[in-house]
Amino acid sequence: MRRLAYADRRAELVDAAIRVIAREGLAGASTRAIVAEADMPLGAFHYVFGTRDELVTAVIDQITEQERLAAWIDAGPTDLEDVLVRGLEGYLRLLESDPTRELVLLDVAAHAVRHDPDAVQRQWATYRAGAESSLRYAAELADVRWTAPLDEIAWSFASALDGLTLTWLTGRDGEAARRHIRFLARSFAALAIPRSAQEAPDAH
Amino acid sequence: MRRLAYADRRAELVDAAIRVIAREGLAGASTRAIVAEADMPLGAFHYVFGTRDELVTAVIDQITEQERLAAWIDAGPTDLEDVLVRGLEGYLRLLESDPTRELVLLDVAAHAVRHDPDAVQRQWATYRAGAESSLRYAAELADVRWTAPLDEIAWSFASALDGLTLTWLTGRDGEAARRHIRFLARSFAALAIPRSAQEAPDAH
DNA sequence: GTCTATAATGGGATAGAC
DNA sequence: GTCTATCCCATTATAGAC
């Protein structure tokens, strides 16, 4: 019964690969560099993965599982705009404290858009789903109701997060990012109304 | 006087490199592939560029020069929101008609964030400057005035464009993108007031 | 000056020893 | 089953022929 050991190896290789990509980028993540990081012989690689591309796909799936919007600060009920600001600032702090995490994501996504479009599509769908549940929770905290279909708002929110990430990564301007966050929070908050309110009879 | 021929070669190599990256990604853009695309002998490469990284930097600079927001449709004066929608939809059409252009950008940026941060910073600064002048022009068309410093709005706008691009590239959902554009236009239009109006005495 | 031919390296994959 | 040693290919860069 070496099945467990096999799964362990696979997991260790994926983790090692992510560490290498974080340090050196995807281009530097050779099979040799990865097994060195995992402290395994080279043979172990092709024992677990048929090919290098297989590993990259495994890396994508692994990254996808990690939740992007981990830390919504839920200190009591408040204004929706405040909730959104705090949530987005939590994300920005995460980004600032470990940029490599999103750097890996960017690197792998740039590769996968060409070589494994399905995996990328799954990945971004997962992000949108995460955004959706976060937004649902935020509205609950603030006791408001979204005035547009939540999946559409989530698409916009996830897109805004992509933009915030990419722009910050290319410039590392925390102040500008925080100003932008306040703008985002205001813009999204405008899509909700008090839960008790009558439906506005106009629509868009 | 072969100086001109030298510059021509350089330009041709950069263009060839961009075509190869568009087709195969940065990883596939080997010196050999590039000179083959340019129909030159391999020796010509190192005659012009000392190293491959030098070429990549040249590619970044070349891409940066191309304006991102080329086509603001300026058919007469209208609502700011309409102007923004038309401008963003113009960009989206451009993106849809030639996704490889932004794909190259993404690929090169992912590489350069690690290997040439200054070049990336210059690049994104250029985008922000482009956004700034586009927004200035849009306000003129709609006869409104921005209520926040234009460079801050431009930061947000460029970031929104990054997000739109990345999210579309990963999912290719044009309908969702167009819904998102309407949301963006509404959000940014909320940052402007009629040019004649008194300054609102509250500020943020 | 231009390019061919080659050196030197590092890569993915595998055959076969243990 | 596990890993060492090796194959073979592609790459960057260069040395030297034209």
Coordinates of C-alpha atoms (C1' of nucleotides) in Angstrom, one line a residue:
Chain A
M1 CA 0.0 0.0 0.0
R2 CA 2.2 2.8 -1.3
R3 CA -0.7 4.8 -2.6
L4 CA -0.5 7.3 0.2
A5 CA 3.2 7.8 -0.4
Y6 CA 2.4 8.4 -4.0
A7 CA -0.2 11.1 -3.2
D8 CA 2.2 12.7 -0.8
R9 CA 4.9 12.9 -3.4
R10 CA 2.6 14.5 -5.8
A11 CA 1.5 17.1 -3.3
E12 CA 5.1 17.8 -2.3
L13 CA 6.1 18.2 -5.9
V14 CA 3.3 20.6 -6.5
D15 CA 4.2 22.6 -3.4
A16 CA 7.8 22.7 -4.4
A17 CA 6.9 23.8 -7.9
I18 CA 4.9 26.7 -6.5
R19 CA 7.9 27.8 -4.3
V20 CA 10.2 27.6 -7.3
I21 CA 7.8 29.6 -9.5
A22 CA 7.4 32.2 -6.7
R23 CA 11.2 32.6 -6.6
E24 CA 12.2 32.3 -10.2
G25 CA 9.1 32.4 -12.4
L26 CA 7.6 29.7 -14.4
A27 CA 10.4 29.8 -16.9
G28 CA 12.8 28.9 -14.2
A29 CA 10.7 26.0 -12.9
S30 CA 12.5 23.2 -14.6
T31 CA 11.9 19.6 -13.6
R32 CA 15.4 19.6 -12.2
A33 CA 14.8 22.8 -10.1
I34 CA 11.6 21.4 -8.8
V35 CA 12.9 18.0 -7.7
A36 CA 15.9 19.8 -6.1
E37 CA 13.5 22.0 -4.1
A38 CA 11.5 18.9 -3.1
D39 CA 14.7 17.1 -2.3
M40 CA 13.8 14.2 -4.5
P41 CA 15.7 12.4 -7.3
L42 CA 14.9 13.4 -10.8
G43 CA 13.3 10.1 -11.6
A44 CA 10.6 10.7 -9.1
F45 CA 9.2 13.5 -11.2
H46 CA 8.3 11.4 -14.2
Y47 CA 7.1 8.7 -11.9
V48 CA 4.4 11.0 -10.7
F49 CA 3.8 13.3 -13.7
G50 CA 3.9 12.1 -17.2
T51 CA 5.0 15.4 -18.5
R52 CA 5.9 18.9 -17.3
D53 CA 2.7 20.3 -18.6
E54 CA 0.8 17.9 -16.4
L55 CA 2.5 19.4 -13.4
V56 CA 1.6 23.0 -14.5
T57 CA -2.0 22.0 -14.7
A58 CA -1.8 20.5 -11.2
V59 CA -0.3 23.8 -10.0
I60 CA -3.2 25.7 -11.4
D61 CA -5.7 23.5 -9.7
Q62 CA -3.8 23.8 -6.4
I63 CA -3.7 27.6 -6.7
T64 CA -7.4 27.7 -7.6
E65 CA -8.3 25.9 -4.4
Q66 CA -6.8 28.6 -2.2
E67 CA -9.4 31.2 -1.5
R68 CA -8.5 34.7 -2.8
L69 CA -10.8 36.6 -0.6
A70 CA -10.0 35.0 2.7
A71 CA -10.3 37.8 5.2
W72 CA -13.5 39.7 5.2
I73 CA -13.4 41.6 8.5
D74 CA -16.8 41.0 10.1
A75 CA -16.8 43.3 13.1
G76 CA -20.5 43.9 13.6
P77 CA -23.0 45.5 11.3
T78 CA -22.0 48.6 9.3
D79 CA -22.4 50.5 6.2
L80 CA -21.9 48.4 3.0
E81 CA -19.3 50.8 1.7
D82 CA -17.3 50.3 4.9
V83 CA -17.6 46.5 4.7
L84 CA -16.3 46.6 1.2
V85 CA -13.5 48.9 2.0
R86 CA -12.4 46.7 4.8
G87 CA -12.6 43.6 2.7
L88 CA -10.7 45.0 -0.1
E89 CA -8.1 46.5 2.2
G90 CA -7.7 43.0 3.7
Y91 CA -7.0 41.7 0.3
L92 CA -4.5 44.4 -0.5
R93 CA -2.7 43.7 2.7
L94 CA -2.5 40.1 1.8
L95 CA -1.2 41.1 -1.6
E96 CA 1.4 43.4 -0.1
S97 CA 2.6 40.9 2.4
D98 CA 3.1 38.2 -0.1
P99 CA 3.1 39.5 -3.7
T100 CA 4.7 36.3 -4.9
R101 CA 1.4 34.5 -4.5
E102 CA -0.4 36.6 -7.1
L103 CA 2.8 36.7 -9.1
V104 CA 2.7 32.9 -9.4
L105 CA -0.9 33.2 -10.4
L106 CA -0.2 35.8 -13.2
D107 CA 2.7 33.7 -14.5
V108 CA 0.8 30.5 -14.6
A109 CA -2.3 32.2 -16.0
A110 CA -0.3 33.8 -18.8
H111 CA 1.0 30.3 -19.7
A112 CA -2.3 28.5 -19.3
V113 CA -4.3 31.0 -21.4
R114 CA -2.4 29.5 -24.3
H115 CA -1.8 25.9 -23.2
D116 CA -4.8 25.0 -21.1
P117 CA -7.7 27.4 -21.6
D118 CA -10.1 25.2 -19.8
A119 CA -8.1 25.2 -16.6
V120 CA -7.9 29.0 -16.7
Q121 CA -11.6 29.2 -17.2
R122 CA -12.3 27.0 -14.3
Q123 CA -10.0 29.0 -12.2
W124 CA -11.6 32.4 -12.9
A125 CA -15.1 30.8 -12.5
T126 CA -14.0 29.8 -9.1
Y127 CA -12.9 33.3 -8.3
R128 CA -16.2 34.7 -9.4
A129 CA -18.0 32.1 -7.2
G130 CA -15.8 33.3 -4.3
A131 CA -16.6 36.9 -5.0
E132 CA -20.3 36.0 -5.2
S133 CA -20.4 34.5 -1.8
S134 CA -18.3 37.2 -0.3
L135 CA -20.7 39.8 -1.7
R136 CA -23.7 38.0 -0.5
Y137 CA -22.2 37.9 3.0
A138 CA -21.2 41.6 2.8
A139 CA -24.8 42.5 2.0
E140 CA -26.0 40.5 4.9
L141 CA -23.6 42.2 7.3
A142 CA -24.8 45.6 6.1
D143 CA -28.4 44.6 5.9
V144 CA -28.8 45.6 2.3
R145 CA -30.1 44.0 -0.9
W146 CA -28.3 43.9 -4.2
T147 CA -30.3 45.5 -7.0
A148 CA -28.7 43.5 -9.8
P149 CA -28.2 39.8 -10.3
L150 CA -25.5 38.8 -7.9
D151 CA -23.5 36.8 -10.5
E152 CA -23.2 39.9 -12.7
I153 CA -22.0 42.0 -9.8
A154 CA -19.6 39.3 -8.9
W155 CA -18.2 39.3 -12.4
S156 CA -17.5 43.0 -12.1
F157 CA -16.1 42.6 -8.6
A158 CA -13.7 39.8 -9.6
S159 CA -12.7 41.9 -12.6
A160 CA -12.0 44.9 -10.3
L161 CA -9.9 42.6 -8.2
D162 CA -7.9 41.5 -11.2
G163 CA -7.3 45.1 -12.1
L164 CA -6.3 46.1 -8.6
T165 CA -3.9 43.2 -8.5
L166 CA -2.2 43.8 -11.8
T167 CA -2.0 47.5 -11.4
W168 CA -0.5 47.2 -7.9
L169 CA 2.0 44.5 -9.0
T170 CA 3.3 46.7 -11.8
G171 CA 3.7 49.8 -9.7
R172 CA 3.5 48.9 -6.0
D173 CA 1.8 52.1 -5.1
G174 CA -0.2 51.4 -1.9
E175 CA -1.6 54.8 -1.5
A176 CA -3.1 54.9 -5.0
A177 CA -4.4 51.4 -4.5
R178 CA -6.2 52.5 -1.3
R179 CA -7.7 55.5 -3.0
H180 CA -8.9 53.2 -5.7
I181 CA -10.4 50.9 -3.2
R182 CA -12.5 53.7 -1.8
F183 CA -13.7 54.4 -5.3
L184 CA -14.5 50.7 -5.8
A185 CA -16.4 50.4 -2.5
R186 CA -18.5 53.5 -3.4
S187 CA -19.2 52.2 -6.8
F188 CA -20.3 48.8 -5.7
A189 CA -22.2 50.1 -2.7
A190 CA -24.3 52.0 -5.2
L191 CA -25.6 48.7 -6.4
A192 CA -27.4 47.9 -3.2
I193 CA -30.4 49.4 -1.3
P194 CA -31.6 48.9 2.3
R195 CA -33.1 45.5 2.7
S196 CA -36.5 46.8 3.7
A197 CA -36.8 49.3 0.9
Q198 CA -39.4 48.9 -1.9
E199 CA -38.0 47.8 -5.2
A200 CA -37.3 50.9 -7.2
P201 CA -39.8 50.7 -10.1
D202 CA -37.5 52.1 -12.7
A203 CA -34.7 49.5 -13.1
H204 CA -31.7 50.5 -15.3
Chain B
M1 CA 26.9 54.1 -43.9
R2 CA 25.2 51.0 -42.8
R3 CA 23.7 52.6 -39.7
L4 CA 20.3 52.7 -41.2
A5 CA 20.4 49.1 -42.2
Y6 CA 21.3 48.3 -38.6
A7 CA 18.3 50.2 -37.2
D8 CA 16.1 48.4 -39.7
R9 CA 17.3 45.1 -38.6
R10 CA 16.7 45.9 -35.1
A11 CA 13.1 47.0 -35.8
E12 CA 12.5 44.0 -37.9
L13 CA 13.7 41.7 -35.2
V14 CA 11.5 43.3 -32.6
D15 CA 8.5 43.1 -34.9
A16 CA 9.2 39.4 -35.7
A17 CA 9.6 38.7 -32.0
I18 CA 6.2 40.2 -31.3
R19 CA 4.6 38.0 -34.0
V20 CA 6.3 34.9 -32.6
I21 CA 5.2 35.8 -29.0
A22 CA 1.7 36.4 -30.3
R23 CA 1.6 32.9 -31.8
E24 CA 3.6 30.9 -29.4
G25 CA 4.0 32.8 -26.2
L26 CA 7.2 34.2 -24.7
A27 CA 8.5 30.8 -23.8
G28 CA 8.4 29.8 -27.5
A29 CA 10.1 32.9 -28.6
S30 CA 13.6 31.6 -29.0
T31 CA 16.3 33.4 -30.8
R32 CA 16.1 30.8 -33.5
A33 CA 12.3 31.2 -33.9
I34 CA 12.6 34.9 -34.1
V35 CA 15.3 35.0 -36.7
A36 CA 13.4 32.4 -38.7
E37 CA 10.3 34.7 -38.5
A38 CA 12.4 37.6 -39.6
D39 CA 14.1 35.5 -42.3
M40 CA 17.5 36.3 -41.1
P41 CA 20.5 34.2 -40.2
L42 CA 21.0 33.4 -36.6
G43 CA 24.2 35.4 -36.5
A44 CA 22.2 38.6 -37.1
F45 CA 20.6 38.3 -33.8
H46 CA 23.6 38.7 -31.6
Y47 CA 25.0 41.2 -34.0
V48 CA 22.1 43.5 -33.0
F49 CA 21.2 42.4 -29.5
G50 CA 23.9 41.3 -27.0
T51 CA 21.5 39.0 -25.2
R52 CA 18.0 37.7 -25.4
D53 CA 16.9 39.7 -22.4
E54 CA 17.9 42.8 -24.3
L55 CA 15.4 42.0 -27.0
V56 CA 12.6 41.4 -24.5
T57 CA 13.2 44.9 -23.1
A58 CA 13.1 46.3 -26.6
V59 CA 9.8 44.4 -27.1
I60 CA 8.4 46.0 -24.0
D61 CA 9.3 49.5 -25.1
Q62 CA 7.8 48.8 -28.5
I63 CA 4.6 47.6 -27.1
T64 CA 4.4 50.6 -24.7
E65 CA 4.5 53.0 -27.6
Q66 CA 1.3 51.6 -29.1
E67 CA -1.6 53.5 -27.7
R68 CA -4.1 51.3 -25.8
L69 CA -7.1 53.6 -26.0
A70 CA -6.9 54.4 -29.6
A71 CA -10.5 54.8 -30.6
W72 CA -12.7 57.1 -28.6
I73 CA -15.7 57.6 -30.7
D74 CA -16.4 61.3 -30.7
A75 CA -19.7 61.7 -32.4
G76 CA -20.9 65.0 -31.1
P77 CA -21.6 66.0 -27.5
T78 CA -23.4 63.6 -25.2
D79 CA -23.8 62.3 -21.8
L80 CA -20.5 61.4 -20.1
E81 CA -21.7 57.9 -19.4
D82 CA -22.5 57.4 -23.0
V83 CA -19.1 58.7 -24.0
L84 CA -17.4 56.3 -21.6
V85 CA -19.5 53.3 -22.7
R86 CA -18.6 54.0 -26.4
G87 CA -15.0 54.4 -25.5
L88 CA -14.8 51.2 -23.5
E89 CA -16.8 49.2 -26.0
G90 CA -14.3 50.4 -28.7
Y91 CA -11.5 49.0 -26.6
L92 CA -13.4 45.8 -26.1
R93 CA -14.0 45.4 -29.8
L94 CA -10.3 45.9 -30.4
L95 CA -9.5 43.3 -27.7
E96 CA -12.0 40.9 -29.3
S97 CA -10.7 41.4 -32.8
D98 CA -7.1 40.8 -31.8
P99 CA -6.7 39.2 -28.4
T100 CA -3.1 38.3 -29.2
R101 CA -2.1 41.9 -28.8
E102 CA -3.0 42.0 -25.1
L103 CA -1.9 38.4 -24.7
V104 CA 1.6 39.4 -25.7
L105 CA 1.4 42.2 -23.2
L106 CA 0.3 39.9 -20.4
D107 CA 3.1 37.4 -21.2
V108 CA 5.8 40.0 -21.4
A109 CA 4.5 41.8 -18.3
A110 CA 4.6 38.6 -16.3
H111 CA 8.2 38.1 -17.3
A112 CA 9.2 41.7 -16.8
V113 CA 7.7 42.1 -13.4
R114 CA 10.5 39.8 -12.3
H115 CA 13.3 40.7 -14.7
D116 CA 12.8 44.3 -15.5
P117 CA 10.6 46.1 -13.0
D118 CA 11.5 49.5 -14.2
A119 CA 10.4 48.8 -17.8
V120 CA 7.0 47.5 -16.5
Q121 CA 6.6 50.6 -14.3
R122 CA 7.3 52.8 -17.3
Q123 CA 4.8 50.9 -19.3
W124 CA 2.0 51.2 -16.8
A125 CA 2.8 54.8 -16.2
T126 CA 2.3 55.4 -19.9
Y127 CA -1.0 53.6 -19.8
R128 CA -2.1 55.9 -17.0
A129 CA -1.0 58.9 -18.9
G130 CA -3.1 57.7 -21.9
A131 CA -6.1 57.1 -19.7
E132 CA -5.7 60.6 -18.3
S133 CA -5.8 62.3 -21.6
S134 CA -8.6 60.2 -22.7
L135 CA -10.6 61.1 -19.6
R136 CA -9.8 64.7 -20.1
Y137 CA -11.1 64.6 -23.6
A138 CA -14.2 62.6 -22.6
A139 CA -15.1 65.3 -20.0
E140 CA -14.7 67.9 -22.7
L141 CA -17.0 66.1 -25.0
A142 CA -19.7 65.8 -22.4
D143 CA -19.1 69.3 -21.0
V144 CA -18.4 68.1 -17.5
R145 CA -15.7 68.6 -14.9
W146 CA -14.1 65.8 -12.9
T147 CA -14.6 66.2 -9.1
A148 CA -11.3 64.4 -8.1
P149 CA -7.7 64.8 -9.2
L150 CA -7.5 63.5 -12.8
D151 CA -4.4 61.4 -12.2
E152 CA -6.3 59.5 -9.4
I153 CA -9.2 58.8 -11.6
A154 CA -6.9 57.8 -14.4
W155 CA -5.2 55.2 -12.0
S156 CA -8.7 53.7 -11.3
F157 CA -9.6 53.8 -15.0
A158 CA -6.4 52.1 -16.1
S159 CA -6.9 49.5 -13.4
A160 CA -10.4 48.9 -14.5
L161 CA -9.1 48.4 -18.0
D162 CA -6.5 45.9 -16.7
G163 CA -9.3 44.0 -15.0
L164 CA -11.6 44.0 -18.0
T165 CA -8.8 42.7 -20.2
L166 CA -7.7 40.0 -17.8
T167 CA -11.1 38.8 -17.0
W168 CA -12.2 38.8 -20.6
L169 CA -9.1 37.0 -21.7
T170 CA -9.7 34.2 -19.2
G171 CA -13.3 33.7 -20.1
R172 CA -14.1 35.4 -23.4
D173 CA -17.6 36.3 -22.2
G174 CA -18.5 39.4 -24.3
E175 CA -21.9 39.8 -22.9
A176 CA -20.7 39.9 -19.3
A177 CA -17.9 42.3 -20.4
R178 CA -20.5 44.6 -21.9
R179 CA -22.6 44.6 -18.8
H180 CA -19.5 45.3 -16.8
I181 CA -18.7 48.2 -19.1
R182 CA -22.0 49.8 -18.4
F183 CA -21.3 49.5 -14.7
L184 CA -17.9 51.0 -15.1
A185 CA -19.2 53.9 -17.2
R186 CA -21.9 54.6 -14.5
S187 CA -19.3 54.5 -11.7
F188 CA -16.8 56.8 -13.4
A189 CA -19.5 59.2 -14.6
A190 CA -20.5 59.6 -11.0
L191 CA -17.1 61.3 -10.5
A192 CA -18.0 64.2 -12.7
I193 CA -20.5 67.2 -12.6
P194 CA -21.7 69.7 -15.1
R195 CA -19.0 72.1 -16.0
S196 CA -21.1 75.1 -14.9
A197 CA -22.1 73.6 -11.6
Q198 CA -20.9 75.0 -8.3
E199 CA -18.2 73.0 -6.5
A200 CA -20.0 70.7 -4.0
P201 CA -18.9 72.0 -0.6
D202 CA -18.6 68.6 1.0
A203 CA -15.7 66.8 -0.8
H204 CA -15.2 63.1 0.0
Chain C
dG1 C1' 30.5 43.2 -42.1
dT2 C1' 27.9 39.0 -42.6
dC3 C1' 26.8 34.5 -41.7
dT4 C1' 28.0 29.4 -41.1
dA5 C1' 29.4 26.1 -38.2
dT6 C1' 30.2 24.8 -33.6
dA7 C1' 30.9 25.0 -28.7
dA8 C1' 28.8 24.8 -24.2
dT9 C1' 24.9 24.4 -21.5
dG10 C1' 20.6 22.9 -19.7
dG11 C1' 16.5 20.9 -20.7
dG12 C1' 12.8 16.8 -20.8
dA13 C1' 12.4 12.2 -20.9
dT14 C1' 13.9 7.2 -20.2
dA15 C1' 16.3 2.7 -19.9
dG16 C1' 17.9 -0.2 -16.9
dA17 C1' 20.5 -1.0 -12.4
dC18 C1' 19.3 -1.8 -7.7
Chain D
dG1 C1' 9.0 0.4 -6.8
dT2 C1' 12.9 3.6 -6.7
dC3 C1' 16.5 6.2 -8.5
dT4 C1' 21.0 6.7 -11.2
dA5 C1' 23.0 7.3 -15.2
dT6 C1' 22.3 8.5 -19.8
dC7 C1' 20.2 9.8 -24.2
dC8 C1' 19.0 13.3 -27.2
dC9 C1' 17.3 17.5 -28.3
dA10 C1' 17.0 22.6 -28.2
dT11 C1' 18.9 26.5 -26.7
dT12 C1' 22.2 30.7 -26.2
dA13 C1' 26.2 32.4 -27.5
dT14 C1' 30.6 32.6 -30.2
dA15 C1' 34.6 31.7 -33.1
dG16 C1' 36.2 31.9 -37.3
dA17 C1' 35.3 31.3 -42.4
dC18 C1' 33.9 34.1 -46.2

